[in-house]
Short mmCIF file of C-alpha atoms and ligand atoms in Angstrom, two decimals:
data_model
loop_
_atom_site.label_atom_id
_atom_site.label_comp_id
_atom_site.label_asym_id
_atom_site.label_seq_id
_atom_site.Cartn_x
_atom_site.Cartn_y
_atom_site.Cartn_z
CA MET A 1 39.57 0.76 93.92
CA GLN A 2 37.48 0.46 90.95
CA ALA A 3 37.38 2.69 87.62
CA GLU A 4 34.35 4.40 88.00
CA LYS A 5 31.62 5.16 85.16
CA ASN A 6 31.98 8.82 85.15
CA VAL A 7 35.16 9.65 86.49
CA THR A 8 38.12 9.49 84.80
CA THR A 9 41.55 8.79 86.67
CA ILE A 10 44.98 9.84 85.85
CA ALA A 11 47.68 8.11 87.39
CA ILE A 12 50.98 10.13 87.70
CA SER A 13 54.38 9.48 88.81
CA LYS A 14 54.99 11.34 92.33
CA GLY A 15 58.04 13.81 92.17
CA ARG A 16 59.45 15.60 89.65
CA VAL A 17 56.83 14.33 87.09
CA PHE A 18 53.99 15.49 89.14
CA GLU A 19 55.44 18.67 89.77
CA GLU A 20 56.01 19.24 86.21
CA SER A 21 52.49 17.73 85.29
CA LEU A 22 50.79 20.35 87.25
CA SER A 23 51.10 23.06 84.59
CA LEU A 24 50.08 20.61 81.99
CA LEU A 25 46.65 19.73 83.89
CA ALA A 26 46.43 23.57 84.38
CA ALA A 27 46.28 23.72 80.61
CA LEU A 28 43.15 21.33 80.78
CA ASP A 29 41.71 23.59 83.69
CA ILE A 30 42.49 20.82 86.06
CA THR A 31 43.71 21.95 89.15
CA VAL A 32 44.56 20.67 92.74
CA GLU A 33 43.83 22.40 95.86
CA GLN A 34 46.76 23.51 97.63
CA ARG A 35 46.09 21.97 100.88
CA ASP A 36 45.95 18.54 99.03
CA LEU A 37 49.22 19.00 97.41
CA ASP A 38 50.57 19.66 100.78
CA GLY A 39 49.36 16.50 102.20
CA ARG A 40 50.24 12.75 101.52
CA LYS A 41 47.05 11.81 100.04
CA LEU A 42 47.75 9.75 97.10
CA LEU A 43 44.08 9.97 95.33
CA LEU A 44 43.62 13.77 94.68
CA THR A 45 39.83 15.04 93.64
CA THR A 46 40.58 18.09 91.03
CA SER A 47 38.55 21.51 90.27
CA GLN A 48 36.86 19.04 87.79
CA PRO A 49 34.44 16.64 89.57
CA GLY A 50 34.92 13.89 86.90
CA ILE A 51 38.92 13.82 87.04
CA ARG A 52 40.87 12.63 90.06
CA LEU A 53 44.37 12.01 89.99
CA LEU A 54 46.43 9.02 91.49
CA VAL A 55 49.93 9.74 92.59
CA ILE A 56 51.85 6.87 92.75
CA ARG A 57 55.47 5.57 92.15
CA SER A 58 56.49 5.74 88.84
CA ARG A 59 56.89 2.17 87.87
CA ASP A 60 53.27 1.55 89.02
CA VAL A 61 51.79 3.85 86.72
CA PRO A 62 52.03 1.77 83.61
CA THR A 63 50.31 -1.14 85.80
CA TYR A 64 47.50 0.82 87.15
CA VAL A 65 46.58 1.64 83.52
CA GLN A 66 47.30 -1.37 82.04
CA TYR A 67 44.22 -3.08 84.59
CA GLY A 68 42.24 0.07 83.63
CA VAL A 69 41.98 1.39 87.16
CA ALA A 70 43.30 4.60 85.70
CA GLU A 71 42.28 5.33 82.35
CA LEU A 72 45.25 7.85 81.59
CA GLY A 73 48.78 7.74 82.99
CA ILE A 74 51.62 10.33 82.96
CA VAL A 75 55.31 8.47 82.87
CA GLY A 76 58.64 8.67 81.81
CA LYS A 77 59.74 6.61 79.09
CA ASP A 78 62.68 5.35 80.88
CA VAL A 79 59.65 3.57 83.28
CA LEU A 80 57.99 2.55 79.86
CA MET A 81 61.11 0.96 78.21
CA GLU A 82 61.45 -1.07 81.55
CA PHE A 83 57.74 -2.26 81.46
CA ASP A 84 56.90 -5.82 79.89
CA GLY A 85 52.81 -5.48 80.00
CA ASP A 86 50.80 -4.56 77.34
CA GLY A 87 47.33 -3.02 76.95
CA ILE A 88 48.47 0.52 76.80
CA TYR A 89 49.00 3.22 74.07
CA GLU A 90 51.47 5.81 74.38
CA PRO A 91 49.92 8.72 72.28
CA VAL A 92 51.66 12.02 73.25
CA ASP A 93 54.93 12.87 74.20
CA LEU A 94 54.16 15.75 76.57
CA GLY A 95 57.86 16.95 76.86
CA ILE A 96 58.29 17.34 80.33
CA ALA A 97 60.91 16.04 83.00
CA LYS A 98 63.24 15.60 80.08
CA CYS A 99 66.52 14.33 80.69
CA ARG A 100 68.96 11.80 79.19
CA LEU A 101 69.54 7.76 79.65
CA MET A 102 73.31 7.28 79.80
CA VAL A 103 76.03 5.23 80.42
CA ALA A 104 78.38 6.95 82.62
CA GLY A 105 81.51 5.98 84.75
CA SER A 106 85.10 6.83 86.01
CA GLU A 107 87.60 7.79 83.66
CA ALA A 108 89.04 4.70 83.84
CA ALA A 109 86.28 2.69 82.85
CA VAL A 110 86.16 4.75 79.54
CA GLY A 111 88.72 2.93 77.59
CA SER A 112 88.84 -0.27 79.50
CA SER A 113 88.75 -3.25 77.33
CA ARG A 114 87.58 -5.74 79.77
CA ARG A 115 83.95 -7.16 80.24
CA LEU A 116 82.40 -4.41 82.05
CA ARG A 117 80.30 -4.41 85.15
CA VAL A 118 77.26 -2.49 84.55
CA ALA A 119 74.98 -1.20 87.69
CA THR A 120 71.49 -0.30 86.79
CA LYS A 121 67.78 -0.23 87.54
CA TYR A 122 67.16 -0.03 83.90
CA ILE A 123 67.94 -3.66 83.26
CA ARG A 124 65.78 -3.92 80.10
CA SER A 125 67.19 -0.81 78.28
CA THR A 126 70.80 -1.61 79.39
CA GLN A 127 70.52 -5.25 77.92
CA ARG A 128 69.30 -3.94 74.62
CA HIS A 129 71.82 -1.08 74.72
CA PHE A 130 74.79 -3.54 74.91
CA ALA A 131 73.35 -6.46 73.09
CA ALA A 132 72.83 -3.90 69.91
CA LYS A 133 76.41 -3.28 70.00
CA GLY A 134 77.64 -6.74 70.48
CA GLN A 135 79.15 -6.02 73.79
CA GLN A 136 78.95 -8.43 76.84
CA VAL A 137 78.44 -6.84 80.14
CA GLU A 138 77.54 -8.06 83.49
CA LEU A 139 74.64 -6.52 84.85
CA ILE A 140 74.06 -5.52 88.55
CA LYS A 141 70.59 -4.65 89.51
CA LEU A 142 70.17 -1.70 91.64
CA TYR A 143 67.19 0.63 93.27
CA GLY A 144 68.75 3.81 93.71
CA SER A 145 71.94 5.73 94.33
CA MET A 146 73.59 4.31 90.93
CA GLU A 147 76.29 6.75 91.33
CA LEU A 148 77.85 5.10 94.22
CA ALA A 149 78.39 1.88 92.57
CA PRO A 150 81.77 3.23 90.47
CA VAL A 151 82.93 5.06 93.02
CA LEU A 152 83.08 2.12 95.71
CA GLY A 153 84.11 -0.41 93.10
CA LEU A 154 81.24 -2.26 92.76
CA ALA A 155 80.43 -1.71 89.00
CA ASP A 156 82.93 0.18 86.29
CA CYS A 157 80.06 2.15 84.99
CA ILE A 158 76.31 2.75 85.60
CA VAL A 159 73.01 3.36 83.30
CA ASP A 160 70.97 5.91 84.59
CA LEU A 161 68.98 9.41 84.02
CA VAL A 162 71.06 12.27 83.60
CA ALA A 163 69.41 15.98 83.41
CA THR A 164 71.93 18.66 84.40
CA GLY A 165 75.04 16.38 85.06
CA ASN A 166 75.53 17.84 88.42
CA THR A 167 75.23 14.13 89.92
CA LEU A 168 77.53 12.60 88.09
CA LYS A 169 79.98 15.29 88.56
CA ALA A 170 79.27 15.48 92.37
CA ASN A 171 80.73 11.84 92.38
CA GLY A 172 83.58 12.01 90.03
CA LEU A 173 81.83 10.47 87.18
CA VAL A 174 81.86 11.21 83.52
CA PRO A 175 79.35 10.55 80.94
CA ILE A 176 80.37 7.98 78.55
CA GLU A 177 77.58 7.10 76.13
CA HIS A 178 74.20 8.73 75.57
CA ILE A 179 71.41 6.25 75.01
CA THR A 180 68.30 7.96 74.58
CA ASP A 181 66.52 10.87 75.42
CA ILE A 182 63.64 10.90 77.72
CA SER A 183 60.77 12.73 78.22
CA CYS A 184 57.22 12.31 80.18
CA ARG A 185 54.57 10.13 77.94
CA LEU A 186 50.62 10.07 78.08
CA ILE A 187 49.66 6.97 78.32
CA VAL A 188 45.83 5.32 78.01
CA ASN A 189 44.25 2.04 78.78
CA LYS A 190 43.08 0.25 75.26
CA ALA A 191 40.00 -0.95 76.32
CA ALA A 192 38.99 2.48 77.87
CA MET A 193 40.03 3.83 74.42
CA LYS A 194 36.93 1.52 72.93
CA ILE A 195 34.67 2.37 75.67
CA LYS A 196 35.04 5.64 76.66
CA SER A 197 36.32 6.73 72.97
CA ALA A 198 35.01 10.07 72.80
CA THR A 199 36.13 11.26 76.35
CA LEU A 200 39.50 9.98 76.02
CA LYS A 201 40.15 11.34 72.42
CA THR A 202 39.11 14.93 73.77
CA PHE A 203 41.86 14.50 76.98
CA ILE A 204 44.49 13.05 74.09
CA GLU A 205 43.80 16.36 71.96
CA GLN A 206 44.05 18.87 74.97
CA PHE A 207 47.13 17.20 76.59
CA LYS A 208 48.68 17.47 72.65
CA ARG A 209 47.91 21.07 72.52
CA ALA A 210 49.09 21.66 76.01
CA ALA A 211 52.49 19.96 75.18
CA GLU A 212 52.95 22.01 71.96
CA LYS A 213 52.82 25.18 74.04
P1 LIG B 301 71.30 15.78 87.35
O1 LIG B 301 72.26 15.71 88.57
O2 LIG B 301 70.48 16.87 86.92
O3 LIG B 301 71.74 15.29 86.09
O4 LIG B 301 70.11 14.53 87.73
C1 LIG B 301 70.65 13.08 87.84
C2 LIG B 301 69.48 12.64 89.27
O5 LIG B 301 68.40 13.24 89.02
C3 LIG B 301 69.95 11.31 88.75
O6 LIG B 301 69.67 10.29 90.16
C4 LIG B 301 68.63 10.93 87.98
O7 LIG B 301 68.18 9.63 88.11
C5 LIG B 301 67.49 11.92 88.47
N1 LIG B 301 66.72 12.18 87.43
C6 LIG B 301 67.13 13.21 86.54
N2 LIG B 301 66.25 13.88 85.43
C7 LIG B 301 65.35 12.73 86.00
C8 LIG B 301 63.70 12.44 85.40
N3 LIG B 301 63.48 13.33 84.48
N4 LIG B 301 62.90 12.01 85.98
C9 LIG B 301 63.23 11.07 87.23
N5 LIG B 301 64.69 11.20 87.69
C10 LIG B 301 65.47 12.04 87.32
#
């Protein structure tokens, strides 16, 4: 897929972020046909012929934007903190899909003084968090269902996103430390910002206004 001259592509994380993006997009008069939303299409046309949406896994959003295949992206700050590429700006906090990145574990892990085993898919953020505290930990990389790791004894605690806290509670875990607040960001390809400056600046302003509402 190539970036097309007169088309702006917005890459969006599938799932919760995409669902919550729809009302922001609607504020910009960008809507998607219900039959397209019901289907499994990943590249969606919109009510505006010059705008298409690319609905992909969250971790791929910064990559598509970095390489300019999508000029814009909507993705969680948690994903951006793990991304080690460059070539993107992050001009707007969209204030959607809000949650917290937290350390959580069993009650027993709270007061433990031994070297903790921490299971997470957020390796960079976790490393940074514990390094800043001068605490040595052993990291175990997982790709999902982190809450199971302390329950089954694979790890003492986890670093994961927490929204309502219901998932922690359901697995007998408690919040231990708040690392940072998370929300979705608008990201922009740096080179496109020069080439399509007027178009992209307009988008940025519109997204800013929609996020403030
Ligand atoms: P909750 O039970 O509401 O605390 O939600 C926790 C579960 O939802 C965990 O599995 C998280 O990884 C996931 N989660 C929470 N908030 C978000 C978000 N904003 N984006 C993606 N996943 C999330």
